[in-house]
PDB file of C-alpha atoms in Angstrom:
ATOM      1  CA  ALA A   1       0.000   0.000   0.000  1.00 42.00           C
ATOM      2  CA  ALA A   2       1.231   3.479  -0.792  1.00 42.00           C
ATOM      3  CA  THR A   3       2.061   5.947   1.932  1.00 42.00           C
ATOM      4  CA  ALA A   4       0.734   9.492   1.707  1.00 41.00           C
ATOM      5  CA  VAL A   5       2.736  12.184   3.466  1.00 40.00           C
ATOM      6  CA  ARG A   6       2.076  15.901   3.490  1.00 40.00           C
ATOM      7  CA  ALA A   7       5.340  17.712   3.987  1.00 40.00           C
ATOM      8  CA  TYR A   8       6.774  21.113   3.192  1.00 39.00           C
ATOM      9  CA  VAL A   9       9.508  20.960   0.584  1.00 40.00           C
ATOM     10  CA  PRO A  10      11.417  24.232   0.202  1.00 43.00           C
ATOM     11  CA  VAL A  11      11.860  25.698  -3.260  1.00 41.00           C
ATOM     12  CA  ALA A  12      15.566  25.789  -3.991  1.00 43.00           C
ATOM     13  CA  GLY A  13      17.138  29.214  -3.995  1.00 44.00           C
ATOM     14  CA  ARG A  14      14.051  30.976  -2.698  1.00 44.00           C
ATOM     15  CA  ALA A  15      13.719  32.019   0.925  1.00 47.00           C
ATOM     16  CA  PRO A  16      10.110  32.026   2.116  1.00 46.00           C
ATOM     17  CA  SER A  17       8.731  35.210   3.586  1.00 46.00           C
ATOM     18  CA  ARG A  18       8.062  35.511   7.318  1.00 46.00           C
ATOM     19  CA  LEU A  19       4.320  35.378   6.644  1.00 46.00           C
ATOM     20  CA  SER A  20       4.558  32.141   4.684  1.00 51.00           C
ATOM     21  CA  ARG A  21       6.821  30.660   7.381  1.00 49.00           C
ATOM     22  CA  SER A  22       4.241  31.373  10.065  1.00 46.00           C
ATOM     23  CA  ARG A  23       1.436  29.958   7.901  1.00 48.00           C
ATOM     24  CA  ARG A  24       3.517  26.886   7.164  1.00 48.00           C
ATOM     25  CA  ALA A  25       4.393  26.480  10.838  1.00 46.00           C
ATOM     26  CA  ALA A  26       0.700  26.577  11.753  1.00 46.00           C
ATOM     27  CA  ARG A  27      -0.128  23.735   9.360  1.00 51.00           C
ATOM     28  CA  VAL A  28       0.110  20.598  11.427  1.00 49.00           C
ATOM     29  CA  ALA A  29      -1.619  17.920   9.404  1.00 52.00           C
ATOM     30  CA  PRO A  30      -2.330  14.241   9.976  1.00 51.00           C
ATOM     31  CA  ARG A  31       0.756  12.104   9.518  1.00 53.00           C
ATOM     32  CA  ALA A  32       1.524   9.382   7.037  1.00 57.00           C
ATOM     33  CA  SER A  33      -0.710   6.337   7.038  1.00 54.00           C
ATOM     34  CA  HIS A  34      -1.360   3.214   5.072  1.00 61.00           C
ATOM     35  CA  ASP A  35      -4.675   2.742   3.281  1.00 64.00           C
ATOM     36  CA  ASP A  36      -5.924   0.220   5.835  1.00 65.00           C
ATOM     37  CA  GLU A  37      -4.990   2.294   8.900  1.00 72.00           C
ATOM     38  CA  ALA A  38      -6.233   5.476  10.511  1.00 73.00           C
ATOM     39  CA  PRO A  39      -3.909   8.485  10.050  1.00 77.00           C
ATOM     40  CA  MET A  40      -1.166   8.864  12.637  1.00 80.00           C
ATOM     41  CA  ASP A  41      -1.695  12.216  14.298  1.00 83.00           C
ATOM     42  CA  VAL A  42       1.229  14.001  15.886  1.00 84.00           C
ATOM     43  CA  PRO A  43      -0.079  16.362  18.581  1.00 85.00           C
ATOM     44  CA  GLU A  44       0.078  19.987  17.455  1.00 81.00           C
ATOM     45  CA  ASP A  45       2.217  20.933  20.434  1.00 83.00           C
ATOM     46  CA  ALA A  46       4.738  18.118  19.929  1.00 90.00           C
ATOM     47  CA  PHE A  47       7.271  20.314  18.126  1.00 90.00           C
ATOM     48  CA  ARG A  48       7.692  24.072  18.080  1.00 87.00           C
ATOM     49  CA  ASP A  49       9.988  26.421  16.199  1.00 83.00           C
ATOM     50  CA  ALA A  50      12.106  29.148  17.809  1.00 79.00           C
ATOM     51  CA  GLN A  51       9.103  31.513  17.879  1.00 83.00           C
ATOM     52  CA  GLY A  52       6.929  28.921  19.633  1.00 86.00           C
ATOM     53  CA  HIS A  53       4.772  28.059  16.602  1.00 88.00           C
ATOM     54  CA  PRO A  54       3.790  24.409  16.141  1.00 90.00           C
ATOM     55  CA  VAL A  55       5.711  22.658  13.373  1.00 89.00           C
ATOM     56  CA  THR A  56       5.498  19.253  11.746  1.00 89.00           C
ATOM     57  CA  PRO A  57       8.217  16.673  12.342  1.00 90.00           C
ATOM     58  CA  GLU A  58       9.322  17.218   8.730  1.00 90.00           C
ATOM     59  CA  ARG A  59       9.714  20.945   9.328  1.00 90.00           C
ATOM     60  CA  LYS A  60      11.654  20.281  12.530  1.00 90.00           C
ATOM     61  CA  ALA A  61      13.974  17.958  10.570  1.00 92.00           C
ATOM     62  CA  ALA A  62      14.312  20.571   7.794  1.00 92.00           C
ATOM     63  CA  LEU A  63      15.397  23.158  10.359  1.00 91.00           C
ATOM     64  CA  ALA A  64      18.017  20.742  11.695  1.00 93.00           C
ATOM     65  CA  LEU A  65      19.223  20.015   8.159  1.00 95.00           C
ATOM     66  CA  GLY A  66      19.440  23.756   7.446  1.00 95.00           C
ATOM     67  CA  ASN A  67      21.744  24.107  10.441  1.00 96.00           C
ATOM     68  CA  LEU A  68      23.749  21.106   9.253  1.00 96.00           C
ATOM     69  CA  PHE A  69      24.123  22.689   5.800  1.00 97.00           C
ATOM     70  CA  THR A  70      25.353  25.920   7.388  1.00 97.00           C
ATOM     71  CA  MET A  71      27.909  23.956   9.419  1.00 97.00           C
ATOM     72  CA  ALA A  72      29.039  21.992   6.371  1.00 97.00           C
ATOM     73  CA  ALA A  73      29.338  25.146   4.254  1.00 97.00           C
ATOM     74  CA  THR A  74      31.326  26.852   7.004  1.00 97.00           C
ATOM     75  CA  ARG A  75      33.754  23.925   7.106  1.00 96.00           C
ATOM     76  CA  VAL A  76      34.109  24.004   3.313  1.00 95.00           C
ATOM     77  CA  ILE A  77      34.942  27.723   3.390  1.00 96.00           C
ATOM     78  CA  LEU A  78      37.369  27.275   6.300  1.00 95.00           C
ATOM     79  CA  ASP A  79      39.081  24.513   4.347  1.00 94.00           C
ATOM     80  CA  GLN A  80      39.341  26.813   1.329  1.00 93.00           C
ATOM     81  CA  PHE A  81      41.005  29.426   3.543  1.00 93.00           C
ATOM     82  CA  THR A  82      43.776  27.000   4.506  1.00 90.00           C
ATOM     83  CA  GLY A  83      44.993  26.769   0.915  1.00 79.00           C
ATOM     84  CA  THR A  84      47.894  24.638  -0.261  1.00 75.00           C
ATOM     85  CA  ARG A  85      50.734  27.085   0.452  1.00 78.00           C
ATOM     86  CA  HIS A  86      49.491  29.470   3.104  1.00 81.00           C
ATOM     87  CA  ARG A  87      46.554  30.135   5.387  1.00 88.00           C
ATOM     88  CA  SER A  88      44.376  33.166   4.643  1.00 91.00           C
ATOM     89  CA  PRO A  89      44.246  35.785   7.416  1.00 91.00           C
ATOM     90  CA  VAL A  90      40.457  35.444   7.268  1.00 94.00           C
ATOM     91  CA  TYR A  91      40.811  31.865   8.536  1.00 95.00           C
ATOM     92  CA  ASN A  92      41.929  33.062  11.986  1.00 94.00           C
ATOM     93  CA  LYS A  93      39.173  35.682  12.046  1.00 96.00           C
ATOM     94  CA  MET A  94      36.591  32.980  11.311  1.00 96.00           C
ATOM     95  CA  VAL A  95      38.014  30.618  13.928  1.00 96.00           C
ATOM     96  CA  ASP A  96      37.872  33.433  16.482  1.00 96.00           C
ATOM     97  CA  PHE A  97      34.311  34.298  15.454  1.00 97.00           C
ATOM     98  CA  LEU A  98      33.253  30.649  15.775  1.00 97.00           C
ATOM     99  CA  ALA A  99      34.872  30.410  19.208  1.00 97.00           C
ATOM    100  CA  ALA A 100      33.013  33.506  20.397  1.00 97.00           C
ATOM    101  CA  ASN A 101      29.743  32.611  18.600  1.00 97.00           C
ATOM    102  CA  PRO A 102      29.094  28.855  18.430  1.00 96.00           C
ATOM    103  CA  LEU A 103      26.992  27.817  15.456  1.00 95.00           C
ATOM    104  CA  ARG A 104      23.710  26.546  16.925  1.00 92.00           C
ATOM    105  CA  ASP A 105      21.103  28.235  14.720  1.00 93.00           C
ATOM    106  CA  GLY A 106      22.493  28.647  11.214  1.00 95.00           C
ATOM    107  CA  ASN A 107      20.348  31.613  10.192  1.00 95.00           C
ATOM    108  CA  GLU A 108      20.912  33.561  13.416  1.00 95.00           C
ATOM    109  CA  TRP A 109      24.635  32.818  13.268  1.00 97.00           C
ATOM    110  CA  LEU A 110      24.879  33.997   9.654  1.00 97.00           C
ATOM    111  CA  ALA A 111      22.901  37.151  10.468  1.00 97.00           C
ATOM    112  CA  LYS A 112      25.358  37.904  13.270  1.00 97.00           C
ATOM    113  CA  LEU A 113      28.291  37.244  10.937  1.00 98.00           C
ATOM    114  CA  MET A 114      26.733  39.606   8.366  1.00 97.00           C
ATOM    115  CA  ARG A 115      26.496  42.366  11.014  1.00 97.00           C
ATOM    116  CA  ASP A 116      30.135  42.045  12.057  1.00 97.00           C
ATOM    117  CA  PRO A 117      32.095  45.279  11.541  1.00 97.00           C
ATOM    118  CA  ASP A 118      34.888  43.359   9.753  1.00 97.00           C
ATOM    119  CA  ASN A 119      34.207  43.385   6.020  1.00 97.00           C
ATOM    120  CA  ASP A 120      36.148  40.124   5.535  1.00 96.00           C
ATOM    121  CA  LEU A 121      33.684  38.337   7.819  1.00 97.00           C
ATOM    122  CA  ARG A 122      30.668  39.840   6.043  1.00 97.00           C
ATOM    123  CA  VAL A 123      32.017  38.690   2.671  1.00 97.00           C
ATOM    124  CA  THR A 124      32.698  35.261   4.184  1.00 97.00           C
ATOM    125  CA  ALA A 125      29.067  35.107   5.339  1.00 97.00           C
ATOM    126  CA  LEU A 126      27.974  35.629   1.728  1.00 97.00           C
ATOM    127  CA  ARG A 127      30.274  32.808   0.610  1.00 97.00           C
ATOM    128  CA  ILE A 128      28.826  30.512   3.283  1.00 98.00           C
ATOM    129  CA  ILE A 129      25.258  31.373   2.240  1.00 97.00           C
ATOM    130  CA  GLU A 130      25.977  30.521  -1.391  1.00 97.00           C
ATOM    131  CA  THR A 131      27.933  27.381  -0.468  1.00 97.00           C
ATOM    132  CA  ARG A 132      25.146  25.994   1.712  1.00 97.00           C
ATOM    133  CA  ARG A 133      22.616  26.608  -1.068  1.00 97.00           C
ATOM    134  CA  VAL A 134      24.754  24.720  -3.569  1.00 96.00           C
ATOM    135  CA  PHE A 135      25.427  21.973  -1.016  1.00 96.00           C
ATOM    136  CA  ALA A 136      21.708  21.470  -0.353  1.00 95.00           C
ATOM    137  CA  GLU A 137      20.788  21.543  -4.047  1.00 95.00           C
ATOM    138  CA  THR A 138      23.564  19.461  -5.595  1.00 94.00           C
ATOM    139  CA  GLU A 139      25.891  17.848  -3.082  1.00 94.00           C
ATOM    140  CA  PHE A 140      23.684  16.471  -0.306  1.00 94.00           C
ATOM    141  CA  ASN A 141      22.365  13.014  -1.150  1.00 94.00           C
ATOM    142  CA  TRP A 142      18.739  13.054  -0.015  1.00 93.00           C
ATOM    143  CA  GLU A 143      18.118   9.417  -0.960  1.00 94.00           C
ATOM    144  CA  ILE A 144      21.002   8.201   1.187  1.00 95.00           C
ATOM    145  CA  CYS A 145      19.806  10.389   4.072  1.00 94.00           C
ATOM    146  CA  GLN A 146      16.313   8.906   3.919  1.00 94.00           C
ATOM    147  CA  ARG A 147      17.604   5.343   3.532  1.00 96.00           C
ATOM    148  CA  VAL A 148      20.109   5.654   6.396  1.00 96.00           C
ATOM    149  CA  ALA A 149      17.552   7.283   8.708  1.00 94.00           C
ATOM    150  CA  THR A 150      15.046   4.511   7.981  1.00 95.00           C
ATOM    151  CA  GLU A 151      17.621   1.714   8.301  1.00 96.00           C
ATOM    152  CA  GLU A 152      19.049   3.112  11.548  1.00 96.00           C
ATOM    153  CA  THR A 153      15.563   3.489  13.009  1.00 95.00           C
ATOM    154  CA  GLU A 154      14.798  -0.131  12.107  1.00 96.00           C
ATOM    155  CA  GLU A 155      18.136  -1.340  13.535  1.00 96.00           C
ATOM    156  CA  ASP A 156      17.697   0.699  16.734  1.00 96.00           C
ATOM    157  CA  THR A 157      14.147  -0.611  17.144  1.00 95.00           C
ATOM    158  CA  LEU A 158      15.361  -4.170  16.728  1.00 95.00           C
ATOM    159  CA  GLU A 159      18.207  -3.696  19.238  1.00 95.00           C
ATOM    160  CA  ILE A 160      15.991  -2.012  21.834  1.00 95.00           C
ATOM    161  CA  THR A 161      13.293  -4.664  21.446  1.00 94.00           C
ATOM    162  CA  LYS A 162      15.885  -7.450  21.619  1.00 93.00           C
ATOM    163  CA  ALA A 163      17.410  -5.978  24.798  1.00 93.00           C
ATOM    164  CA  PHE A 164      13.965  -5.619  26.372  1.00 92.00           C
ATOM    165  CA  LEU A 165      12.951  -9.170  25.531  1.00 92.00           C
ATOM    166  CA  THR A 166      16.290 -10.550  26.719  1.00 90.00           C
ATOM    167  CA  SER A 167      15.993  -8.750  30.046  1.00 88.00           C
ATOM    168  CA  THR A 168      12.365  -9.866  30.406  1.00 86.00           C
ATOM    169  CA  LEU A 169      13.157 -13.499  29.623  1.00 86.00           C
ATOM    170  CA  SER A 170      16.149 -13.556  31.936  1.00 81.00           C
ATOM    171  CA  ALA A 171      14.184 -12.081  34.847  1.00 67.00           C
ATOM    172  CA  GLY A 172      13.351 -14.417  37.704  1.00 63.00           C
ATOM    173  CA  PRO A 173       9.724 -15.486  38.368  1.00 62.00           C
ATOM    174  CA  GLU A 174       9.400 -12.985  41.222  1.00 68.00           C
ATOM    175  CA  GLU A 175      10.440 -10.074  38.985  1.00 64.00           C
ATOM    176  CA  VAL A 176       8.059 -11.159  36.222  1.00 56.00           C
ATOM    177  CA  ARG A 177       5.178 -11.453  38.715  1.00 59.00           C
ATOM    178  CA  ALA A 178       5.991  -8.032  40.237  1.00 64.00           C
ATOM    179  CA  ASN A 179       6.124  -6.414  36.797  1.00 61.00           C
ATOM    180  CA  ALA A 180       2.840  -8.024  35.752  1.00 59.00           C
ATOM    181  CA  GLN A 181       1.159  -6.693  38.897  1.00 62.00           C
ATOM    182  CA  GLY A 182       2.513  -3.190  38.348  1.00 60.00           C
ATOM    183  CA  GLY A 183       5.205  -3.531  40.979  1.00 53.00           C
ATOM    184  CA  SER A 184       8.013  -2.239  38.809  1.00 49.00           C
ATOM    185  CA  SER A 185       9.129   1.211  39.868  1.00 49.00           C
ATOM    186  CA  SER A 186      11.283   1.676  36.773  1.00 52.00           C
ATOM    187  CA  SER A 187       8.386   1.999  34.311  1.00 48.00           C
ATOM    188  CA  SER A 188       7.086   5.450  33.418  1.00 47.00           C
ATOM    189  CA  TRP A 189       3.747   4.017  32.240  1.00 44.00           C
TER     190      TRP A 189
END
């Protein structure tokens, strides 16, 4: 059976306006489902953006990927500054800026870099912006990302389930009876 998913996919090279971001953030729709199952609903308050608006899990992942792209682009530019014969003076400025301003939110970090009084850092911010766009459009392998995320989730689920079953089967009869009667204090349920 086919899976239907409603997700926001950004248009490459075009930054959405603040209004469209807030509209998009407010759209929390039913999740993916198979034809023979009811839709999986993620509670509207499960995930929120920096402004406190509800966002879908896909949007939350897109924000994380945007930060990852900014980090990757920054590393590419830093590597370009090292050169083969000498290190650019801008390299040390960028390292100092990163030390003083850790990259947690890519857009906020780039905005701060763009406001820096040093022109070299402002020009570097423009290079990073262009590099992350190109990285997201042409270099990042979306199919591998999806496959690895799915495979790792399946592997983690299997390992966690296996560990749970092993610990349950190796428990003594008293522990099993106590757990069945709700006597386990370790459960959050």
